[in-house]
Short mmCIF file of C-alpha atoms and ligand atoms in Angstrom, two decimals:
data_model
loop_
_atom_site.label_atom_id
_atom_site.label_comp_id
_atom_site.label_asym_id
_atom_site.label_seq_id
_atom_site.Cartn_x
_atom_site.Cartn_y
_atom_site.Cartn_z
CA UNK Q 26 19.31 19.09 -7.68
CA UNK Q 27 15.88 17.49 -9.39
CA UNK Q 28 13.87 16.33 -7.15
CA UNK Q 29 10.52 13.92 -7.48
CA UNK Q 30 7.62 15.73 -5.96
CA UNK Q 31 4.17 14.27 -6.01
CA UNK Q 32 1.98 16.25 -7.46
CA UNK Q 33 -1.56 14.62 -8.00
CA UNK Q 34 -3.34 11.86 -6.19
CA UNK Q 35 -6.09 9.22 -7.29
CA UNK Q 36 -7.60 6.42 -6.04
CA UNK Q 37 -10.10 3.75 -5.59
CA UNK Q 38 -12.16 0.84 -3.68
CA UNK Q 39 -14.72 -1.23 -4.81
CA UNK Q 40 -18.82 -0.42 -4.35
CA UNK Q 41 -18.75 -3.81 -2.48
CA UNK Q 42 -18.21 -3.27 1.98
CA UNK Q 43 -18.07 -6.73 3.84
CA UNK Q 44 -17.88 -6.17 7.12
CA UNK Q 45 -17.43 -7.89 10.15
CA UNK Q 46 -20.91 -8.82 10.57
CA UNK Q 47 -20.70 -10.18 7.39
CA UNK Q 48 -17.54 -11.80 7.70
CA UNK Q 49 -19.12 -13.64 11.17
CA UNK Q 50 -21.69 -15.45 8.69
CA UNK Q 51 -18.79 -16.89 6.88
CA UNK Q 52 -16.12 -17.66 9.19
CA UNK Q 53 -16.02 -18.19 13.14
CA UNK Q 54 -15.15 -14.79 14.05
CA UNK Q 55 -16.99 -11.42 15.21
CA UNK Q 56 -16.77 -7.76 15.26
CA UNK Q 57 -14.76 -7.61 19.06
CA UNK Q 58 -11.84 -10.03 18.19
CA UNK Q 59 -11.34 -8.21 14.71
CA UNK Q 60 -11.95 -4.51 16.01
CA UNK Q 61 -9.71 -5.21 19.38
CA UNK Q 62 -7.59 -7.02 17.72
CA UNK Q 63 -6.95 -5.13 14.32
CA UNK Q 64 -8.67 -2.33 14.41
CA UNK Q 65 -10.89 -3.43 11.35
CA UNK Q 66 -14.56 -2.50 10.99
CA UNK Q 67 -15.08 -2.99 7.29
CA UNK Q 68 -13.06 -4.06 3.83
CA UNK Q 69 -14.12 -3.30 0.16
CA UNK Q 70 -14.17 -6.89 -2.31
CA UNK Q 71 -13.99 -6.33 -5.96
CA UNK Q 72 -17.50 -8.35 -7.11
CA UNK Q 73 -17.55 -7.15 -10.50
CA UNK Q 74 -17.10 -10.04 -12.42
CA UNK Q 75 -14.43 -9.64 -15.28
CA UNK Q 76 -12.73 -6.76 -13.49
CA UNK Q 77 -9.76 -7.10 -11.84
CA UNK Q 78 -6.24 -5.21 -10.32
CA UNK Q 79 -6.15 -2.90 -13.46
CA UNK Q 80 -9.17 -1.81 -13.80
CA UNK Q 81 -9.44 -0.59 -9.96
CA UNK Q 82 -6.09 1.61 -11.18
CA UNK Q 83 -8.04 2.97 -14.23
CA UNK Q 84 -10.06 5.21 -11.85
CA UNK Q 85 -7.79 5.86 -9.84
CA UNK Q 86 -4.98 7.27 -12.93
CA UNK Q 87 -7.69 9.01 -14.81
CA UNK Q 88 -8.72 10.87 -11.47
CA UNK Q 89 -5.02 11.56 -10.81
CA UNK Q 90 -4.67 12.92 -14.80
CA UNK Q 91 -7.96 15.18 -14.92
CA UNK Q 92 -6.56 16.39 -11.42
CA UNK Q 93 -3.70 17.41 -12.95
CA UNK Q 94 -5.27 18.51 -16.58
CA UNK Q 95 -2.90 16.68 -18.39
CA UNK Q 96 -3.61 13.25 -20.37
CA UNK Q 97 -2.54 9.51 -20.72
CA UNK Q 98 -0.70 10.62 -23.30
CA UNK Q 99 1.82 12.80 -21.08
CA UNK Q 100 2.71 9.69 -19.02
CA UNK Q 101 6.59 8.31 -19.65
CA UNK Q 102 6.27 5.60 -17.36
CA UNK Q 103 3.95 3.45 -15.13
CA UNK Q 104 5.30 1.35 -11.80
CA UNK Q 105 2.97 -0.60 -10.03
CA UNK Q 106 3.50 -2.34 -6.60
CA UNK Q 107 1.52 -5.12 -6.58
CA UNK Q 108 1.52 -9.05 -5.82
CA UNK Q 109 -2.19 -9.66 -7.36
CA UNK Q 110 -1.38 -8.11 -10.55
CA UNK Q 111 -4.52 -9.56 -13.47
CA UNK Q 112 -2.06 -12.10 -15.15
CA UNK Q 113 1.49 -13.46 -13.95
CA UNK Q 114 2.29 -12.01 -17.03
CA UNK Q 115 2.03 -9.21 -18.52
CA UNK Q 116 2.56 -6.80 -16.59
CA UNK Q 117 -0.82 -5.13 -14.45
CA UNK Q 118 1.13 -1.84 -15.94
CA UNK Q 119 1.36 -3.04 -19.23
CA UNK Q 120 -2.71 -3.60 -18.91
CA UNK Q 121 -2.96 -0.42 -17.56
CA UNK Q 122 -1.22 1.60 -20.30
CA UNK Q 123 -3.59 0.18 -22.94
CA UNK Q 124 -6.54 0.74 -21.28
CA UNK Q 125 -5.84 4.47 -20.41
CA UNK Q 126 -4.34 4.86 -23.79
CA UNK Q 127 -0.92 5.77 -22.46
CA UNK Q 128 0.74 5.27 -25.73
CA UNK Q 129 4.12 7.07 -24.76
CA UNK Q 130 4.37 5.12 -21.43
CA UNK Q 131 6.43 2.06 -20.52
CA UNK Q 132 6.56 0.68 -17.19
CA UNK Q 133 6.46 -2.88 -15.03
CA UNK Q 134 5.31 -4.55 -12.13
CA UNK Q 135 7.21 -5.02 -8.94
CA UNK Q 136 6.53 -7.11 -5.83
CA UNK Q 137 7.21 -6.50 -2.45
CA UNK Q 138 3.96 -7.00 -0.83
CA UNK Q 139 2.81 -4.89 1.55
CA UNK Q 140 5.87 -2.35 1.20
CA UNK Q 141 5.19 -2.28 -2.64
CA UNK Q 142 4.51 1.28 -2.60
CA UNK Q 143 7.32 1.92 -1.04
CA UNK Q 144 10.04 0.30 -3.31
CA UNK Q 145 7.59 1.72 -6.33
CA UNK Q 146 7.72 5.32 -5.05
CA UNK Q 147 11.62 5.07 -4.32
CA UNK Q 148 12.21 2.94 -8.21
CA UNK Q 149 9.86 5.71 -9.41
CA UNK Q 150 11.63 8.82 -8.03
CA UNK Q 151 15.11 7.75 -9.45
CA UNK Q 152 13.61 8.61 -12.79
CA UNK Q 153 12.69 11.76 -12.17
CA UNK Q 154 15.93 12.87 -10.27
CA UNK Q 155 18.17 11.63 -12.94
CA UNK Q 156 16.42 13.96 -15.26
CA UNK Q 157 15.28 10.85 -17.82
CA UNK Q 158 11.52 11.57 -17.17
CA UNK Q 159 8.97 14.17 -16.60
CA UNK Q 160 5.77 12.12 -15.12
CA UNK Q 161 5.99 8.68 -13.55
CA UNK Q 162 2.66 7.27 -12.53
CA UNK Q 163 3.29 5.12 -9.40
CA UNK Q 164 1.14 2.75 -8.21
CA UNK Q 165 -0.20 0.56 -4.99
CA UNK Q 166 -2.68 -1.73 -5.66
CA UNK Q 167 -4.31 -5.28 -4.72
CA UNK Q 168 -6.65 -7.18 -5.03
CA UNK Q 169 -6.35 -9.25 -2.05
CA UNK Q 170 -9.56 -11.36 -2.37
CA UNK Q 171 -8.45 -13.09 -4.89
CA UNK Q 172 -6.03 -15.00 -3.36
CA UNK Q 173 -7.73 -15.30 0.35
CA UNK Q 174 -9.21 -17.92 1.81
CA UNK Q 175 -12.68 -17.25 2.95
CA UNK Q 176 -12.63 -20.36 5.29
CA UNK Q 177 -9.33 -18.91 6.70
CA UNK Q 178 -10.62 -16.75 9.87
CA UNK Q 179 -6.28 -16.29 10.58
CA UNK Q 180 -6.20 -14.44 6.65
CA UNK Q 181 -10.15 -13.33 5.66
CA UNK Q 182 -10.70 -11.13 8.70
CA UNK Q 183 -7.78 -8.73 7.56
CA UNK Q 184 -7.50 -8.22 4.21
CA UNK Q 185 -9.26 -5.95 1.38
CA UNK Q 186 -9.11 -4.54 -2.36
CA UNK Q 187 -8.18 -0.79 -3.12
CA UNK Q 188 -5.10 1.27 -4.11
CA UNK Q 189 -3.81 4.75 -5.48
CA UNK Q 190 -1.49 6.01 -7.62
CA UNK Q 191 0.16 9.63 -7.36
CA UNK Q 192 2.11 11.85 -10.05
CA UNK Q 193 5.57 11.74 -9.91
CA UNK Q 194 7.28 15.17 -11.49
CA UNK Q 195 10.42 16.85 -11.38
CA UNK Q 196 10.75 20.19 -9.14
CA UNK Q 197 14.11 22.20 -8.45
CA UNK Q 198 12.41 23.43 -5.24
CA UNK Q 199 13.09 21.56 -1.56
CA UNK Q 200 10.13 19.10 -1.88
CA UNK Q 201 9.72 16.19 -2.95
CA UNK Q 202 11.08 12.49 -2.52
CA UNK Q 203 13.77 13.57 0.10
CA UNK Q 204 14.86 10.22 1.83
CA UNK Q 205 14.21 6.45 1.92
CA UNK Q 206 15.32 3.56 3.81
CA UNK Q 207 14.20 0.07 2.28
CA UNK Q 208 15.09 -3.06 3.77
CA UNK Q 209 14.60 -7.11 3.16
CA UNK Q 210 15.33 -10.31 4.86
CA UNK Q 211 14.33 -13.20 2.21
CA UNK Q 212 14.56 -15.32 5.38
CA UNK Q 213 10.99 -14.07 6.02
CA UNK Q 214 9.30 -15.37 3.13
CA UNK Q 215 7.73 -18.75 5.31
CA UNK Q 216 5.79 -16.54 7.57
CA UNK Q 217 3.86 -14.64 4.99
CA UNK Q 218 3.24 -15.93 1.37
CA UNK Q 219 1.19 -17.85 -1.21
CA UNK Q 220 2.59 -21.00 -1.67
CA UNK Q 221 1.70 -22.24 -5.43
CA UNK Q 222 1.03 -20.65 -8.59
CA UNK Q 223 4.89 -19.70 -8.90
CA UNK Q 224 7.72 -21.75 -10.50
CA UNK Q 225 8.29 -23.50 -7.20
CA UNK Q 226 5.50 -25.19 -7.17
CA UNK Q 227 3.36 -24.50 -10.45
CA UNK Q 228 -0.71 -24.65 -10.00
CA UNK Q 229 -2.27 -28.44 -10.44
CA UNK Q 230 -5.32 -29.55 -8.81
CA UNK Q 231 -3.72 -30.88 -6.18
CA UNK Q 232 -2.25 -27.54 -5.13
CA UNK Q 233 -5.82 -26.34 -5.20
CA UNK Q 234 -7.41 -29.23 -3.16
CA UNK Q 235 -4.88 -28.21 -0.28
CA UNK Q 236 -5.95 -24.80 -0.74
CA UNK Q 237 -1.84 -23.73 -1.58
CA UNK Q 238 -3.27 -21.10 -4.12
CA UNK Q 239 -4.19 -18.91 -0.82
CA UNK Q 240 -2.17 -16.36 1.31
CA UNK Q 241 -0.92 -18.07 4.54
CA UNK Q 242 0.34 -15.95 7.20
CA UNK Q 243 1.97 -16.95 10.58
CA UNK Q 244 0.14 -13.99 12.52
CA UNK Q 245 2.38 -13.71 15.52
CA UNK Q 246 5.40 -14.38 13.83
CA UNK Q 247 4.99 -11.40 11.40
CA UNK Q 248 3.35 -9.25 14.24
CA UNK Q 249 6.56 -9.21 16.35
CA UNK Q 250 8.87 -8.87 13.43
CA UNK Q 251 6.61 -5.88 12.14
CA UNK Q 252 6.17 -4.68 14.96
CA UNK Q 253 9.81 -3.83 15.86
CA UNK Q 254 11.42 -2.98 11.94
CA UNK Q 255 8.35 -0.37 11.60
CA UNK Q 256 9.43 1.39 14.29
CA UNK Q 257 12.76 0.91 14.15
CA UNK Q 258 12.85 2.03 10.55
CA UNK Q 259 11.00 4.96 10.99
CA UNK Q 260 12.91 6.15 13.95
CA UNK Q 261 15.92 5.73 11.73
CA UNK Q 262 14.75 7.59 8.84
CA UNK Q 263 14.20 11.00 11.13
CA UNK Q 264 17.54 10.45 12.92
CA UNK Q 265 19.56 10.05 9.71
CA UNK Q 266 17.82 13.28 8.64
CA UNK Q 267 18.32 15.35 12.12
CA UNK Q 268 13.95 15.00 12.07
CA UNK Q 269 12.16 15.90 15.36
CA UNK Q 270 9.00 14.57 15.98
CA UNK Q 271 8.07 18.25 16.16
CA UNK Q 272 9.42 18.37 12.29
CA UNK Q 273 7.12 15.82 11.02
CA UNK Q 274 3.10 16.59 10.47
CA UNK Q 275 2.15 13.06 9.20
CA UNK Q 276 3.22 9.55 9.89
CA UNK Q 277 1.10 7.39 6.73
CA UNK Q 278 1.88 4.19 8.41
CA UNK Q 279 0.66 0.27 6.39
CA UNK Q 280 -2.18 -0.14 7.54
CA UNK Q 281 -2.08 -3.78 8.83
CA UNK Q 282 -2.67 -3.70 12.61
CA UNK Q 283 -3.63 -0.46 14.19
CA UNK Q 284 -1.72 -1.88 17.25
CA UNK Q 285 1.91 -2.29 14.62
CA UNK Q 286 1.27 1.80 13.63
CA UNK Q 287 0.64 2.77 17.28
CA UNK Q 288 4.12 1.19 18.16
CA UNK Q 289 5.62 3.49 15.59
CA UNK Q 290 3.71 6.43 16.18
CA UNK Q 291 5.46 5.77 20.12
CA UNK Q 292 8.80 5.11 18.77
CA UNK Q 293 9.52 8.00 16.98
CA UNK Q 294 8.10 10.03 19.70
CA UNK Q 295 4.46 11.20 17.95
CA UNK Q 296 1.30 12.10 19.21
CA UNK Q 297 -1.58 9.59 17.52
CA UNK Q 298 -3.19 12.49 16.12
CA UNK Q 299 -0.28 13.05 13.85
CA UNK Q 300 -0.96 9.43 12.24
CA UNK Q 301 -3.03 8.68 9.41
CA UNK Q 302 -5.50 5.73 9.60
CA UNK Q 303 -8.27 4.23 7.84
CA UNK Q 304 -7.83 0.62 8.72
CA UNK Q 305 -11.55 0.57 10.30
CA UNK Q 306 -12.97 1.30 6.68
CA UNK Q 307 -10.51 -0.60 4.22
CA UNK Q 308 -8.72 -3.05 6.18
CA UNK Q 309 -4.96 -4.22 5.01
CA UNK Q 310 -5.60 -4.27 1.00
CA UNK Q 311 -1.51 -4.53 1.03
CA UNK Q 312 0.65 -2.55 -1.73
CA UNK Q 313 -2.74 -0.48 -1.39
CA UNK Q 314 -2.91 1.32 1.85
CA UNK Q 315 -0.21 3.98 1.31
CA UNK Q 316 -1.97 5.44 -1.51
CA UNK Q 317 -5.38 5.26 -0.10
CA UNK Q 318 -4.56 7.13 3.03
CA UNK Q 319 -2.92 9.46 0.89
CA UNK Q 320 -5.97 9.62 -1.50
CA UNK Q 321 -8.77 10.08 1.59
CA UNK Q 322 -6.12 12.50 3.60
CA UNK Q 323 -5.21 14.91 0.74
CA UNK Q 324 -7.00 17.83 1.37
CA UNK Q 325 -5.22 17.88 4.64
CA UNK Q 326 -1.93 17.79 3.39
CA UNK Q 327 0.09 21.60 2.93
CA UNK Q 328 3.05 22.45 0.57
CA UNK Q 329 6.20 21.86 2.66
CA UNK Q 330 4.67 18.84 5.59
CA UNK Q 331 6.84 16.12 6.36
CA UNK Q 332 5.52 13.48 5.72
CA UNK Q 333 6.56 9.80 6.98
CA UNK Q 334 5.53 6.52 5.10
CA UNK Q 335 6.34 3.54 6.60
CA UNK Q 336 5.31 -0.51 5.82
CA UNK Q 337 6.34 -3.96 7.03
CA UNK Q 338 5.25 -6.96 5.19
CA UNK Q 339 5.57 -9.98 3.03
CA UNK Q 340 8.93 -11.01 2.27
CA UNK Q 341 9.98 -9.81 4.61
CA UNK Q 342 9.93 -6.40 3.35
CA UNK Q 343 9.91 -2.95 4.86
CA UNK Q 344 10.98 0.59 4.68
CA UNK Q 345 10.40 4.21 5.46
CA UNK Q 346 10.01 6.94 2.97
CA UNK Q 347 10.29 10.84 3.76
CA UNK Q 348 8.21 13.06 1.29
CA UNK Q 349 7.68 16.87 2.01
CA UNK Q 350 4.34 17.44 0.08
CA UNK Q 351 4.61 19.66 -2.66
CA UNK Q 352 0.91 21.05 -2.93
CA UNK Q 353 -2.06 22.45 -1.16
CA UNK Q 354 -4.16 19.38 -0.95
CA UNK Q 355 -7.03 21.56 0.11
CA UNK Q 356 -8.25 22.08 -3.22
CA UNK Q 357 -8.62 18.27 -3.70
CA UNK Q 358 -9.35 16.26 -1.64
CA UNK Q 359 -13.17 14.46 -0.43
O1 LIG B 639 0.47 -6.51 6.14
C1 LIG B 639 1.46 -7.49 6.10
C2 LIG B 639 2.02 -7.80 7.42
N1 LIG B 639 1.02 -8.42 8.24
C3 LIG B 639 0.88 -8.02 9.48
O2 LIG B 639 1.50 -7.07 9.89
C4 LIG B 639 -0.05 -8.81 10.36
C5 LIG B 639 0.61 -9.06 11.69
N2 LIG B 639 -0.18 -9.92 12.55
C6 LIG B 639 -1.32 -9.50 13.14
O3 LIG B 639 -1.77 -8.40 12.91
C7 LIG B 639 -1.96 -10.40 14.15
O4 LIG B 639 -1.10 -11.46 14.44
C8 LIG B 639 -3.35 -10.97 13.70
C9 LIG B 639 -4.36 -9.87 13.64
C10 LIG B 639 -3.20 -11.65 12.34
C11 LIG B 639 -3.83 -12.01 14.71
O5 LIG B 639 -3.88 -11.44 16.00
P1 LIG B 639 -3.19 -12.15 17.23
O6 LIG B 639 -3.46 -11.32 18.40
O7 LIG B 639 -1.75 -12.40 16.88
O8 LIG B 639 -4.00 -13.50 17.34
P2 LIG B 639 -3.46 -15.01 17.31
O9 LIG B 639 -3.16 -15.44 15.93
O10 LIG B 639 -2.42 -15.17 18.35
O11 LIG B 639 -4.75 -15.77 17.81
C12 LIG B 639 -5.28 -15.58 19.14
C13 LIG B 639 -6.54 -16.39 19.27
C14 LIG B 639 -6.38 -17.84 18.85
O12 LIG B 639 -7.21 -18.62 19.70
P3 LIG B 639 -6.60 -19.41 20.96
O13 LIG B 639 -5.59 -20.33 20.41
O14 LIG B 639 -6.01 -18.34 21.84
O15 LIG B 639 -7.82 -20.07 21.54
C15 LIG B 639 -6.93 -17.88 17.47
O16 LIG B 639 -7.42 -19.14 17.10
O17 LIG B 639 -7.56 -15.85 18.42
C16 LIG B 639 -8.06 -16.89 17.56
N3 LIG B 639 -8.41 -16.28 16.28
C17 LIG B 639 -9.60 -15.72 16.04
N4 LIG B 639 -10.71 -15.59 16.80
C18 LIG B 639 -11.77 -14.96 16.26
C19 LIG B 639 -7.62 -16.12 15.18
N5 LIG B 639 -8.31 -15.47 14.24
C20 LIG B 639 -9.53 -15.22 14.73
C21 LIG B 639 -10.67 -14.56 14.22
N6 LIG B 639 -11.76 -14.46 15.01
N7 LIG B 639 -10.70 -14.03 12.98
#
């Protein structure tokens, strides 16, 4: 059997940090509610004007190539999970194959919010394991400020800009892309979503007075949802696979509310040092997170770990993923 093992990482945030001091000048807010009640310290905002989603993933690919020693040119396909993609069309990977000069590549976009890694990673891997292609660049990305509302204290506290992308490529060995679980409930979509600029209701200036061009999130509402199909999902994933919570080394959890990933760390039975954070530096940047813990983490990660990625967001959406890591991240890594 082929299996899809990931075998480079790359990533990137923006230069720019606001943090919750800063964020207290703006917006009626300070550093206890957001750090007690999100676990926030800091997020990174893409200044840079004339850059945008693609460019972030630039970086990030061309780290994940030179990683690897191969070139744009090697690349058969690029999928990227994201819902702030540069244009509404084309495609962010369409962008990104021209700029890297991935000439052999064809890909698309795909939203699910925050568990658009996810449903990228488990799309991606089903090329590889059917044998079609060789390397699959998939990616999590977002650039969340540009659809927040920075009078919005419910929205601006908890969002950022960042992503990753890892290597996708086939391996006859137990590693890989073993097992996912993806799930959606369309009934969701009220609680957590950006009302114009779609075909529902198409961008005028009205829509812009009202401010409909923004993310608006129910908080609570999507807190106890999350809270319970994280965990729930995640437990599933390791009993459908006979998993221990001894068996697993890493639960990568979305990093939205460092009180959501605690409640799945508990559920399947794991210690919090097992779990994977960085939530105080980067904040939620959505289809992002998965990649960028995997990005800042990689050095700790050893051929064979079990590793558990899990999200909840937008849509609804949500899933689990397990992956047993394929290299010795120690020789990477920052
Ligand atoms: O990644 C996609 C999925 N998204 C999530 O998983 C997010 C899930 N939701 C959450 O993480 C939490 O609901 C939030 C962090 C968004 C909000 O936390 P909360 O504990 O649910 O707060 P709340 O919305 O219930 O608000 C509590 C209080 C309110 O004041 P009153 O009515 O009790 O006086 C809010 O007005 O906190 C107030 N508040 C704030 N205060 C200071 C809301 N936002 C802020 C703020 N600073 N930024």
């Amino acid at each position: 059997m082929i299996r899809a093992a990931i075998t480079a990482v790359g990533g990137h945030v923006p230069d720019f940090i606001l943090d919750n001091e800063g964020l207290s000048k703006m917006v009626d807010t300070n550093d206890e509610w957001i750090t007690t009640r999100t676990g926030i310290k800091e997020r990174r905002i893409l200044k840079v004007p004339g850059k945008a989603t693609s460019d972030m993933m630039v970086i990030a690919i061309e780290e994940l190539l030179k990683k690897r020693g191969i070139t744009a040119m090697d690349l058969d396909m690029i999928i990227v999970g994201t819902i702030t993609g540069d244009y509404v069309f084309p495609s962010t990977s369409n962008v990104i194959c021209d700029k890297i000069g991935a000439k052999n590549a064809w890909g698309y976009d795909l939203s699910a919010a925050c568990s658009g890694f996810l449903y990228a990673l488990a799309t991606g891997s089903q090329f590889i394991e059917t044998g079609r292609y060789k390397k699959v660049v998939v990616v999590g990305v977002d650039m969340m400020s540009s659809i927040i509302n920075y009078e919005d204290r419910a929205t601006c506290v908890i969002f950022g800009d960042g992503g990753g992308a890892v290597l996708l490529e086939p391996t006859e060995e137990d590693l890989g892309v073993k097992d996912f679980i993806l799930r959606a409930d369309g009934a969701g979509r009220n609680y957590l979503y950006q009302a114009a600029g779609g075909s529902l209701m198409p961008p005028t200036h009205e829509t812009v007075e009202k401010k409909l061009h923004y993310v608006h999130q129910e908080g609570q509402t999507v807190f106890k949802h999350a809270v319970v199909n994280m965990a729930e999902v995640s437990a599933e994933i390791m009993e459908k696979n006979n998993l221990s919570s001894s068996d697993i080394t890493w639960l990568l959890p979305h990093q939205a509310n460092k009180r959501i990933c605690e409640a799945t760390a508990n559920r399947m039975g794991l210690s919090l040092d097992k779990m994977l954070m960085n939530i105080e530096r980067y904040g939620n940047t959505t289809s992002g997170t998965i990649p960028l813990l995997l990005w800042d983490y990689e050095k700790l990660f050893k051929k064979g770990d079990n590793i558990i990625i899990s999200a909840f967001g937008g849509g609804f959406t949500w899933g689990s993923i397990w992956v047993k890591w394929a290299y010795d991240g120690s020789q990477y890594g920052k």
